[in-house]
PDB file of C-alpha atoms in Angstrom:
ATOM      1  CA  ASP K  16      95.728 113.300  77.331  1.00 96.00           C
ATOM      2  CA  ILE K  17      96.098 109.819  75.882  1.00 98.00           C
ATOM      3  CA  GLN K  18      92.824 108.684  74.317  1.00 98.00           C
ATOM      4  CA  MET K  19      91.876 105.030  74.685  1.00 98.00           C
ATOM      5  CA  THR K  20      89.463 103.650  72.108  1.00 98.00           C
ATOM      6  CA  GLN K  21      87.851 100.285  72.692  1.00 98.00           C
ATOM      7  CA  SER K  22      85.961  98.197  70.194  1.00 97.00           C
ATOM      8  CA  PRO K  23      83.376  96.999  69.969  1.00 97.00           C
ATOM      9  CA  SER K  24      81.236  99.009  72.400  1.00 97.00           C
ATOM     10  CA  SER K  25      78.985  96.023  72.862  1.00 97.00           C
ATOM     11  CA  LEU K  26      79.293  92.388  71.972  1.00 96.00           C
ATOM     12  CA  SER K  27      76.802  89.537  72.055  1.00 97.00           C
ATOM     13  CA  ALA K  28      78.140  86.048  72.615  1.00 97.00           C
ATOM     14  CA  SER K  29      77.184  82.639  73.943  1.00 97.00           C
ATOM     15  CA  VAL K  30      78.577  80.374  76.621  1.00 97.00           C
ATOM     16  CA  GLY K  31      81.567  78.516  75.207  1.00 97.00           C
ATOM     17  CA  ASP K  32      82.431  81.200  72.645  1.00 97.00           C
ATOM     18  CA  ARG K  33      85.796  82.885  72.224  1.00 98.00           C
ATOM     19  CA  VAL K  34      85.700  86.685  72.084  1.00 98.00           C
ATOM     20  CA  THR K  35      88.275  89.425  71.585  1.00 98.00           C
ATOM     21  CA  ILE K  36      88.030  93.053  72.684  1.00 98.00           C
ATOM     22  CA  THR K  37      90.517  95.552  71.346  1.00 98.00           C
ATOM     23  CA  CYS K  38      91.884  98.792  72.736  1.00 98.00           C
ATOM     24  CA  ARG K  39      93.876 101.392  70.829  1.00 98.00           C
ATOM     25  CA  ALA K  40      95.889 104.167  72.452  1.00 98.00           C
ATOM     26  CA  SER K  41      96.352 107.539  70.761  1.00 98.00           C
ATOM     27  CA  GLN K  42     100.111 107.298  71.364  1.00 98.00           C
ATOM     28  CA  ASN K  43     102.691 104.723  72.381  1.00 98.00           C
ATOM     29  CA  ILE K  44     102.076 103.446  75.926  1.00 98.00           C
ATOM     30  CA  ASN K  45     104.564 100.559  75.859  1.00 97.00           C
ATOM     31  CA  THR K  46     102.791  97.891  77.943  1.00 98.00           C
ATOM     32  CA  PHE K  47     101.270 100.174  80.558  1.00 98.00           C
ATOM     33  CA  LEU K  48      97.842  98.770  79.822  1.00 98.00           C
ATOM     34  CA  ASN K  49      95.444  97.073  82.210  1.00 98.00           C
ATOM     35  CA  TRP K  50      92.062  95.417  81.704  1.00 98.00           C
ATOM     36  CA  TYR K  51      89.239  95.508  84.235  1.00 98.00           C
ATOM     37  CA  GLN K  52      85.971  93.629  84.506  1.00 98.00           C
ATOM     38  CA  GLN K  53      82.949  95.358  86.017  1.00 98.00           C
ATOM     39  CA  LYS K  54      79.654  93.756  86.961  1.00 98.00           C
ATOM     40  CA  PRO K  55      76.504  95.756  87.787  1.00 96.00           C
ATOM     41  CA  GLY K  56      76.662  97.390  91.201  1.00 96.00           C
ATOM     42  CA  GLN K  57      80.317  96.490  91.706  1.00 98.00           C
ATOM     43  CA  ALA K  58      83.648  98.240  91.405  1.00 98.00           C
ATOM     44  CA  PRO K  59      85.937  97.276  88.537  1.00 98.00           C
ATOM     45  CA  LYS K  60      88.242  94.309  89.125  1.00 97.00           C
ATOM     46  CA  VAL K  61      91.624  93.680  87.525  1.00 97.00           C
ATOM     47  CA  VAL K  62      91.813  90.802  85.041  1.00 98.00           C
ATOM     48  CA  ILE K  63      95.010  91.587  83.101  1.00 98.00           C
ATOM     49  CA  PHE K  64      97.861  93.930  84.056  1.00 98.00           C
ATOM     50  CA  ALA K  65     100.843  95.203  82.077  1.00 97.00           C
ATOM     51  CA  ALA K  66      99.137  94.130  78.836  1.00 98.00           C
ATOM     52  CA  SER K  67      99.564  90.383  79.151  1.00 98.00           C
ATOM     53  CA  ASN K  68      99.838  89.349  82.792  1.00 98.00           C
ATOM     54  CA  LEU K  69      96.980  87.424  84.365  1.00 98.00           C
ATOM     55  CA  GLN K  70      95.935  88.816  87.740  1.00 97.00           C
ATOM     56  CA  SER K  71      96.058  86.311  90.583  1.00 96.00           C
ATOM     57  CA  GLY K  72      92.814  84.416  90.941  1.00 96.00           C
ATOM     58  CA  VAL K  73      91.572  85.182  87.420  1.00 98.00           C
ATOM     59  CA  PRO K  74      90.807  82.109  85.279  1.00 97.00           C
ATOM     60  CA  SER K  75      93.326  81.203  82.580  1.00 97.00           C
ATOM     61  CA  ARG K  76      90.659  81.542  79.873  1.00 98.00           C
ATOM     62  CA  PHE K  77      91.447  85.281  80.048  1.00 98.00           C
ATOM     63  CA  SER K  78      94.483  86.450  78.117  1.00 98.00           C
ATOM     64  CA  GLY K  79      95.890  89.760  76.957  1.00 98.00           C
ATOM     65  CA  GLY K  80      98.394  90.926  74.414  1.00 98.00           C
ATOM     66  CA  GLY K  81      99.823  93.864  72.553  1.00 98.00           C
ATOM     67  CA  SER K  82     102.249  96.704  73.067  1.00 98.00           C
ATOM     68  CA  GLY K  83     102.710 100.226  71.836  1.00 98.00           C
ATOM     69  CA  THR K  84      99.284 101.382  70.700  1.00 98.00           C
ATOM     70  CA  ASP K  85      97.273  98.209  70.016  1.00 98.00           C
ATOM     71  CA  PHE K  86      96.058  95.761  72.624  1.00 98.00           C
ATOM     72  CA  ALA K  87      93.584  92.926  72.910  1.00 98.00           C
ATOM     73  CA  LEU K  88      91.749  91.032  75.629  1.00 98.00           C
ATOM     74  CA  THR K  89      90.643  87.539  74.681  1.00 98.00           C
ATOM     75  CA  ILE K  90      88.264  85.344  76.652  1.00 98.00           C
ATOM     76  CA  SER K  91      88.116  81.719  75.584  1.00 97.00           C
ATOM     77  CA  ASN K  92      85.308  79.305  76.447  1.00 96.00           C
ATOM     78  CA  LEU K  93      83.037  82.030  77.826  1.00 97.00           C
ATOM     79  CA  GLN K  94      81.369  81.198  81.111  1.00 97.00           C
ATOM     80  CA  PRO K  95      78.153  82.737  82.467  1.00 96.00           C
ATOM     81  CA  GLU K  96      80.104  84.768  85.044  1.00 97.00           C
ATOM     82  CA  ASP K  97      82.160  86.455  82.292  1.00 97.00           C
ATOM     83  CA  PHE K  98      79.239  88.505  80.979  1.00 95.00           C
ATOM     84  CA  ALA K  99      80.121  91.979  82.200  1.00 97.00           C
ATOM     85  CA  THR K 100      81.604  95.277  81.039  1.00 98.00           C
ATOM     86  CA  TYR K 101      85.333  95.433  80.293  1.00 98.00           C
ATOM     87  CA  PHE K 102      87.501  98.549  80.388  1.00 98.00           C
ATOM     88  CA  CYS K 103      91.064  99.133  79.280  1.00 98.00           C
ATOM     89  CA  HIS K 104      93.207 101.581  81.258  1.00 98.00           C
ATOM     90  CA  GLN K 105      96.542 103.254  80.526  1.00 98.00           C
ATOM     91  CA  SER K 106      98.933 104.248  83.281  1.00 97.00           C
ATOM     92  CA  TYR K 107     101.840 105.257  81.046  1.00 98.00           C
ATOM     93  CA  GLN K 108     101.169 108.930  81.582  1.00 96.00           C
ATOM     94  CA  THR K 109      99.061 111.092  83.855  1.00 94.00           C
ATOM     95  CA  PRO K 110      96.238 111.787  83.621  1.00 97.00           C
ATOM     96  CA  GLN K 111      95.516 108.096  83.529  1.00 98.00           C
ATOM     97  CA  THR K 112      92.696 107.346  81.117  1.00 98.00           C
ATOM     98  CA  PHE K 113      90.202 104.573  80.438  1.00 98.00           C
ATOM     99  CA  GLY K 114      88.502 103.189  77.389  1.00 98.00           C
ATOM    100  CA  GLN K 115      84.782 103.729  77.090  1.00 98.00           C
ATOM    101  CA  GLY K 116      84.002 100.119  77.959  1.00 98.00           C
ATOM    102  CA  THR K 117      82.774  97.029  76.118  1.00 98.00           C
ATOM    103  CA  ASN K 118      79.518  95.511  77.289  1.00 98.00           C
ATOM    104  CA  LEU K 119      79.741  91.736  76.806  1.00 97.00           C
ATOM    105  CA  GLU K 120      76.234  90.344  76.850  1.00 96.00           C
ATOM    106  CA  LEU K 121      74.670  86.974  76.526  1.00 90.00           C
TER     107      LEU K 121
ATOM    108  CA  GLN F  26      93.075  91.679 102.710  1.00 91.00           C
ATOM    109  CA  VAL F  27      93.182  95.373 101.839  1.00 95.00           C
ATOM    110  CA  GLN F  28      89.849  97.153 102.040  1.00 97.00           C
ATOM    111  CA  LEU F  29      88.886 100.698 101.155  1.00 98.00           C
ATOM    112  CA  GLN F  30      85.692 102.413 102.244  1.00 97.00           C
ATOM    113  CA  GLU F  31      84.382 105.755 101.018  1.00 98.00           C
ATOM    114  CA  SER F  32      82.327 108.021 103.256  1.00 97.00           C
ATOM    115  CA  GLY F  33      80.587 111.316 102.651  1.00 94.00           C
ATOM    116  CA  PRO F  34      77.300 112.901 101.625  1.00 95.00           C
ATOM    117  CA  GLY F  35      75.177 111.370  98.914  1.00 93.00           C
ATOM    118  CA  LEU F  36      73.493 114.629  97.935  1.00 97.00           C
ATOM    119  CA  VAL F  37      75.165 117.977  97.371  1.00 98.00           C
ATOM    120  CA  LYS F  38      73.777 121.220  95.998  1.00 97.00           C
ATOM    121  CA  PRO F  39      75.123 122.927  92.878  1.00 97.00           C
ATOM    122  CA  SER F  40      78.001 125.354  93.535  1.00 96.00           C
ATOM    123  CA  GLU F  41      78.814 123.629  96.833  1.00 97.00           C
ATOM    124  CA  THR F  42      81.892 121.577  97.741  1.00 98.00           C
ATOM    125  CA  LEU F  43      82.024 117.784  97.860  1.00 98.00           C
ATOM    126  CA  SER F  44      84.148 116.240 100.612  1.00 98.00           C
ATOM    127  CA  LEU F  45      84.791 112.496 100.625  1.00 98.00           C
ATOM    128  CA  THR F  46      87.047 110.397 102.821  1.00 98.00           C
ATOM    129  CA  CYS F  47      88.481 106.958 102.150  1.00 98.00           C
ATOM    130  CA  THR F  48      89.545 104.721 105.015  1.00 97.00           C
ATOM    131  CA  VAL F  49      92.138 102.049 104.291  1.00 97.00           C
ATOM    132  CA  SER F  50      92.281  98.862 106.325  1.00 95.00           C
ATOM    133  CA  GLY F  51      94.179  95.590 106.124  1.00 93.00           C
ATOM    134  CA  GLY F  52      97.320  97.113 104.665  1.00 89.00           C
ATOM    135  CA  SER F  53      99.901  99.845 104.856  1.00 87.00           C
ATOM    136  CA  ILE F  54      99.612 103.326 103.350  1.00 88.00           C
ATOM    137  CA  GLY F  55     103.304 103.201 102.497  1.00 84.00           C
ATOM    138  CA  THR F  56     104.750 102.631  98.970  1.00 88.00           C
ATOM    139  CA  TYR F  57     101.394 103.094  97.243  1.00 95.00           C
ATOM    140  CA  TYR F  58      99.534 105.874  95.522  1.00 97.00           C
ATOM    141  CA  TRP F  59      95.967 106.557  96.608  1.00 98.00           C
ATOM    142  CA  SER F  60      93.484 107.459  93.910  1.00 98.00           C
ATOM    143  CA  TRP F  61      90.078 108.961  93.319  1.00 98.00           C
ATOM    144  CA  ILE F  62      88.166 107.826  90.242  1.00 98.00           C
ATOM    145  CA  ARG F  63      84.584 108.510  89.314  1.00 98.00           C
ATOM    146  CA  GLN F  64      82.088 106.773  87.051  1.00 98.00           C
ATOM    147  CA  THR F  65      79.451 108.888  85.380  1.00 98.00           C
ATOM    148  CA  PRO F  66      75.861 107.764  84.729  1.00 97.00           C
ATOM    149  CA  GLU F  67      77.009 107.024  81.162  1.00 96.00           C
ATOM    150  CA  LYS F  68      79.547 104.570  82.682  1.00 97.00           C
ATOM    151  CA  ARG F  69      82.580 106.649  81.696  1.00 97.00           C
ATOM    152  CA  LEU F  70      85.508 106.306  84.125  1.00 98.00           C
ATOM    153  CA  ASP F  71      87.310 109.552  84.976  1.00 98.00           C
ATOM    154  CA  TRP F  72      90.652 109.546  86.788  1.00 98.00           C
ATOM    155  CA  ILE F  73      90.506 112.511  89.167  1.00 98.00           C
ATOM    156  CA  GLY F  74      93.977 112.193  90.667  1.00 97.00           C
ATOM    157  CA  TYR F  75      96.069 110.507  93.309  1.00 98.00           C
ATOM    158  CA  ILE F  76      98.363 111.220  96.195  1.00 97.00           C
ATOM    159  CA  SER F  77     101.633 109.499  96.921  1.00 96.00           C
ATOM    160  CA  TYR F  78     102.452 107.800 100.204  1.00 93.00           C
ATOM    161  CA  SER F  79     104.671 110.827 100.949  1.00 93.00           C
ATOM    162  CA  GLY F  80     101.768 113.226 100.472  1.00 94.00           C
ATOM    163  CA  ILE F  81     102.461 114.600  96.977  1.00 96.00           C
ATOM    164  CA  PRO F  82      99.249 114.989  94.941  1.00 96.00           C
ATOM    165  CA  TYR F  83      98.806 114.675  91.164  1.00 96.00           C
ATOM    166  CA  TYR F  84      95.623 115.975  89.601  1.00 96.00           C
ATOM    167  CA  ASN F  85      93.900 115.511  86.300  1.00 97.00           C
ATOM    168  CA  PRO F  86      94.130 118.921  84.592  1.00 96.00           C
ATOM    169  CA  SER F  87      90.428 118.615  83.802  1.00 95.00           C
ATOM    170  CA  PHE F  88      89.768 118.971  87.535  1.00 91.00           C
ATOM    171  CA  LYS F  89      92.895 120.754  88.701  1.00 71.00           C
ATOM    172  CA  SER F  90      91.379 124.077  89.581  1.00 87.00           C
ATOM    173  CA  ARG F  91      88.622 122.448  91.663  1.00 96.00           C
ATOM    174  CA  VAL F  92      90.231 119.421  93.284  1.00 97.00           C
ATOM    175  CA  THR F  93      92.318 118.776  96.384  1.00 97.00           C
ATOM    176  CA  ILE F  94      93.476 115.359  97.555  1.00 97.00           C
ATOM    177  CA  SER F  95      95.040 115.000 100.995  1.00 97.00           C
ATOM    178  CA  LEU F  96      96.462 112.177 103.065  1.00 96.00           C
ATOM    179  CA  ASP F  97      96.343 111.454 106.794  1.00 94.00           C
ATOM    180  CA  THR F  98      98.693 108.550 107.411  1.00 92.00           C
ATOM    181  CA  SER F  99      97.992 108.498 111.163  1.00 92.00           C
ATOM    182  CA  LYS F 100      94.357 107.644 110.428  1.00 94.00           C
ATOM    183  CA  ALA F 101      95.064 105.592 107.273  1.00 94.00           C
ATOM    184  CA  GLN F 102      92.733 107.922 105.392  1.00 96.00           C
ATOM    185  CA  PHE F 103      92.850 110.061 102.304  1.00 97.00           C
ATOM    186  CA  SER F 104      90.335 112.636 101.172  1.00 98.00           C
ATOM    187  CA  LEU F 105      88.870 114.341  98.138  1.00 98.00           C
ATOM    188  CA  SER F 106      87.566 117.876  97.976  1.00 98.00           C
ATOM    189  CA  LEU F 107      85.834 119.016  94.776  1.00 98.00           C
ATOM    190  CA  THR F 108      84.541 122.566  94.599  1.00 97.00           C
ATOM    191  CA  SER F 109      81.999 124.441  92.466  1.00 96.00           C
ATOM    192  CA  LEU F 110      79.892 121.393  91.788  1.00 97.00           C
ATOM    193  CA  THR F 111      77.517 121.158  88.855  1.00 96.00           C
ATOM    194  CA  THR F 112      75.072 118.445  87.825  1.00 97.00           C
ATOM    195  CA  ALA F 113      77.842 117.082  85.558  1.00 97.00           C
ATOM    196  CA  ASP F 114      79.663 115.985  88.733  1.00 98.00           C
ATOM    197  CA  THR F 115      76.915 113.503  89.568  1.00 98.00           C
ATOM    198  CA  ALA F 116      78.682 110.126  89.597  1.00 98.00           C
ATOM    199  CA  ILE F 117      79.808 107.163  91.633  1.00 98.00           C
ATOM    200  CA  TYR F 118      83.065 108.135  93.337  1.00 98.00           C
ATOM    201  CA  TYR F 119      85.600 105.393  93.999  1.00 98.00           C
ATOM    202  CA  CYS F 120      88.701 105.506  96.114  1.00 98.00           C
ATOM    203  CA  ALA F 121      91.379 103.043  95.069  1.00 98.00           C
ATOM    204  CA  ARG F 122      94.952 101.913  95.542  1.00 98.00           C
ATOM    205  CA  ASP F 123      97.444 102.367  92.725  1.00 97.00           C
ATOM    206  CA  TYR F 124     100.493 100.078  92.744  1.00 95.00           C
ATOM    207  CA  LYS F 125     102.962 100.981  89.997  1.00 93.00           C
ATOM    208  CA  GLY F 126     100.167 102.016  87.667  1.00 94.00           C
ATOM    209  CA  LEU F 127      97.825  99.153  88.452  1.00 96.00           C
ATOM    210  CA  ILE F 128      94.639 100.043  90.312  1.00 97.00           C
ATOM    211  CA  ASP F 129      94.510  96.843  92.279  1.00 96.00           C
ATOM    212  CA  TYR F 130      92.076  97.586  95.081  1.00 97.00           C
ATOM    213  CA  TRP F 131      88.893  99.644  94.844  1.00 98.00           C
ATOM    214  CA  GLY F 132      86.352 100.805  97.374  1.00 98.00           C
ATOM    215  CA  GLN F 133      82.733  99.850  96.806  1.00 97.00           C
ATOM    216  CA  GLY F 134      81.993 103.357  95.508  1.00 98.00           C
ATOM    217  CA  THR F 135      79.659 106.046  96.783  1.00 98.00           C
ATOM    218  CA  LEU F 136      76.958 107.689  94.682  1.00 98.00           C
ATOM    219  CA  VAL F 137      77.068 111.465  94.776  1.00 98.00           C
ATOM    220  CA  THR F 138      74.127 113.340  93.312  1.00 98.00           C
ATOM    221  CA  VAL F 139      74.400 117.059  92.622  1.00 98.00           C
ATOM    222  CA  SER F 140      70.943 118.567  92.758  1.00 97.00           C
ATOM    223  CA  SER F 141      69.134 121.474  94.333  1.00 95.00           C
TER     224      SER F 141
END
């Protein structure tokens, strides 16, 4: 299985900050990497797909990058609604696997 | 707007079999893969497997001996069966749509507790 390692596991930030979450794959996954946002009591929601593509309806302050084994999700000008848990997800190979999550807290 | 809704028991006894159904509305079953994913109390997401629109299943080897995913296109439903349950199977179970590797629509999730 491809292991996905996110860092940090938790992150404290303030409204208006710029934060970056990283995700490392245990082998090359090209750009088969997605990022999801999850709020308490809700299912995950796509924010970035194929490493760097912004999902429709997601604010442009979210951006993603990387390829191969190293990826990053950046949120600029943090807004109150951005405080949530973020997961990376690889779909390069089955079984699909997820990072352990990054809890972004105020 | 595509919607997915899980249904099934919330409490199952150890050693028994879990059966969940997902009903898809607002979109076609065709050209997509239909997934089951669970989230443990520790918030870990586990990909259980999916089934193609043509009915071919793919399972996570971690579950392979215990899991069956089936598809009923006439009812726009797909199902999960997980046997030999233990307390480690306690989780929120999500059904979801997979489009070319992107899980773009999720059900609301259903909490399944394994306890005697």
